[in-house]
GROMACS .gro file of C-alpha atoms in nm:
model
  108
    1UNK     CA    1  -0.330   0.074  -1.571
    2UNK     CA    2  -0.614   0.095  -1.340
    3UNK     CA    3  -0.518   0.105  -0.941
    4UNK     CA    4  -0.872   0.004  -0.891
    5UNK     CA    5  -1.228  -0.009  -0.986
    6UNK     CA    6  -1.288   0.373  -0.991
    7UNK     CA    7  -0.909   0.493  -1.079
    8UNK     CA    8  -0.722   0.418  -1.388
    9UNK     CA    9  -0.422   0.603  -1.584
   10UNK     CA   10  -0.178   0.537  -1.820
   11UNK     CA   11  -0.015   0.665  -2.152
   12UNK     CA   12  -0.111   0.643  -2.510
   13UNK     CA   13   0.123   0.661  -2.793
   14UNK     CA   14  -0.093   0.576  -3.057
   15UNK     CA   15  -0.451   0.597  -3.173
   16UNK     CA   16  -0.667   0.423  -2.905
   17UNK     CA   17  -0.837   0.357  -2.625
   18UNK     CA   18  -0.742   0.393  -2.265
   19UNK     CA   19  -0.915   0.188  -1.998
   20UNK     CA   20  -1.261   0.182  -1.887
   21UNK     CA   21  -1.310   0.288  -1.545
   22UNK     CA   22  -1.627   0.283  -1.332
   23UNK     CA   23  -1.743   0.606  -1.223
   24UNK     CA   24  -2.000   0.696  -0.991
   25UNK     CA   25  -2.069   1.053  -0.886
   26UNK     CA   26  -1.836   1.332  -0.916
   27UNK     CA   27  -1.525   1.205  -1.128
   28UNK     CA   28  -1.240   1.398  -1.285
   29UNK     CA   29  -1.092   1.323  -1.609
   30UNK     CA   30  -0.744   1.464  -1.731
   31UNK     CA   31  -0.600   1.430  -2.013
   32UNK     CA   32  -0.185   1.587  -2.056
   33UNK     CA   33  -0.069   1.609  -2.430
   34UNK     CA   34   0.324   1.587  -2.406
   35UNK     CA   35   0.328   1.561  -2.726
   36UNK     CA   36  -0.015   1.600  -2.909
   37UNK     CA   37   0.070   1.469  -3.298
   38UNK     CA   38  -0.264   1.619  -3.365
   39UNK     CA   39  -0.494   1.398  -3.188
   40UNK     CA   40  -0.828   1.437  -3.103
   41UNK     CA   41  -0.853   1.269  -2.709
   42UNK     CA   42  -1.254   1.222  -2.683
   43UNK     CA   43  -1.393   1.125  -2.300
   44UNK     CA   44  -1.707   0.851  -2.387
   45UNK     CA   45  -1.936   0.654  -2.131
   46UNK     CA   46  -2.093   0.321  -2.160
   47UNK     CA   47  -2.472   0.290  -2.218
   48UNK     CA   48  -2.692  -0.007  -2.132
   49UNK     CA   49  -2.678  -0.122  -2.484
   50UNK     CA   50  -2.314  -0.218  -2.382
   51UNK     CA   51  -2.185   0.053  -2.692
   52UNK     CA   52  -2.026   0.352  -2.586
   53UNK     CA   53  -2.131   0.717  -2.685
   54UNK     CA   54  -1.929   1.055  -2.657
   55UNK     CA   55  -1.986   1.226  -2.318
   56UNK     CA   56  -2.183   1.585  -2.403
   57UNK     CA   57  -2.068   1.905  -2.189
   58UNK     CA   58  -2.121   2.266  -2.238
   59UNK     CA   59  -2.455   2.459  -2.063
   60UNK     CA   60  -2.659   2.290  -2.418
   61UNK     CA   61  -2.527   1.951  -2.347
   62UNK     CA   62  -2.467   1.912  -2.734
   63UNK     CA   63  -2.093   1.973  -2.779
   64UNK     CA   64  -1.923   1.681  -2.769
   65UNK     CA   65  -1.595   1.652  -2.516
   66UNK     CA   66  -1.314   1.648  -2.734
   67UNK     CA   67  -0.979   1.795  -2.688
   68UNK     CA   68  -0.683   1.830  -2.909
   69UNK     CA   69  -0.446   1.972  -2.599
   70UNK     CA   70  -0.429   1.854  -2.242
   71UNK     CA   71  -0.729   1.930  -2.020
   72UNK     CA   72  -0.939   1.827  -1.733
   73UNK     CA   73  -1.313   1.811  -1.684
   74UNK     CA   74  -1.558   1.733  -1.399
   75UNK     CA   75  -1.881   1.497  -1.439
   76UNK     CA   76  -2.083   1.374  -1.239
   77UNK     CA   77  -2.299   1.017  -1.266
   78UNK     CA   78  -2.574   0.934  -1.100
   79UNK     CA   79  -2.483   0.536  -1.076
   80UNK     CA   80  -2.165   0.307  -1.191
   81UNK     CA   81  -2.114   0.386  -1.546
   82UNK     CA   82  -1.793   0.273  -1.739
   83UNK     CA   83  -1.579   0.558  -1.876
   84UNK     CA   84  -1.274   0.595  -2.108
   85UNK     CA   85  -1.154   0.811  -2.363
   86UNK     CA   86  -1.064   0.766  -2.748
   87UNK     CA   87  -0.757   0.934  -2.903
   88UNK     CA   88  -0.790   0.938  -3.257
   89UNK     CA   89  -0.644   1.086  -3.570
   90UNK     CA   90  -0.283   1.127  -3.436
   91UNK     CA   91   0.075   1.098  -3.566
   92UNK     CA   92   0.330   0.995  -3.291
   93UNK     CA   93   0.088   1.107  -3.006
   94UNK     CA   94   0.193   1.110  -2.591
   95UNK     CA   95  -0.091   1.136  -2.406
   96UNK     CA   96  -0.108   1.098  -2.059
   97UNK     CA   97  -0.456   1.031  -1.879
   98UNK     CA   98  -0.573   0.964  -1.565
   99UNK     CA   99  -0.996   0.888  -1.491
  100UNK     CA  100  -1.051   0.938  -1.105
  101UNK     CA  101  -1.391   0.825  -0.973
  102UNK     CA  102  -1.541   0.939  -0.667
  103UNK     CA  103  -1.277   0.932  -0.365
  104UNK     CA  104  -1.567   0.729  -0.156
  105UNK     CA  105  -1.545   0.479  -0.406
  106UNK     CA  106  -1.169   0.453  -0.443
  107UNK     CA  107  -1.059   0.177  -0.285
  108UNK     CA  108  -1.343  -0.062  -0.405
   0.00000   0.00000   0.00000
């Protein structure tokens, strides 16, 4: 359920999506596994092509960010880009996620 623009959380209990959420500079997104059912929670953006693509992290920026147990990453944008993450290949999954954009941007 998104608060706002640039803030959205929620729960998934099956394979999914949660919402998109504009981001725009430094953004958090967390991910808890209360119960993980072996799910793979992926974090993707949205291009200009209007697809989305997996978000790449690590220092070679080829390792896609996928977790199978709760975590919480940093990125940062450069302009509004549309984020939301993908839980896939689970069995009776709990997830809960939150996607918090830039506190400047909170309330818009």
């Amino acid at each position: 359920m998104a608060t706002s623009n640039y803030v959205g959380f929620g729960t998934l209990t099956a394979n999914g999506d949660t919402d998109e959420v504009s981001c725009r500079g430094w953004s958090t997104l967390s991910a808890h596994a209360d119960t993980a059912g072996g799910a793979t929670l992926t974090w993707q953006f949205k291009g200009a092509d209007g697809v989305f693509r997996d978000i790449l992290g690590t220092s070679s920026s080829t390792t896609v960010l996928a977790f199978t147990a709760s975590n919480m990453v940093n990125v940062y944008f450069g302009t509004d880009v549309k984020i939301k993450g993908v839980l896939t290949s689970g069995t009776s999954p709990v997830w809960d996620w939150q996607i918090m954009g830039n506190p400047s941007n909170r309330h818009s």
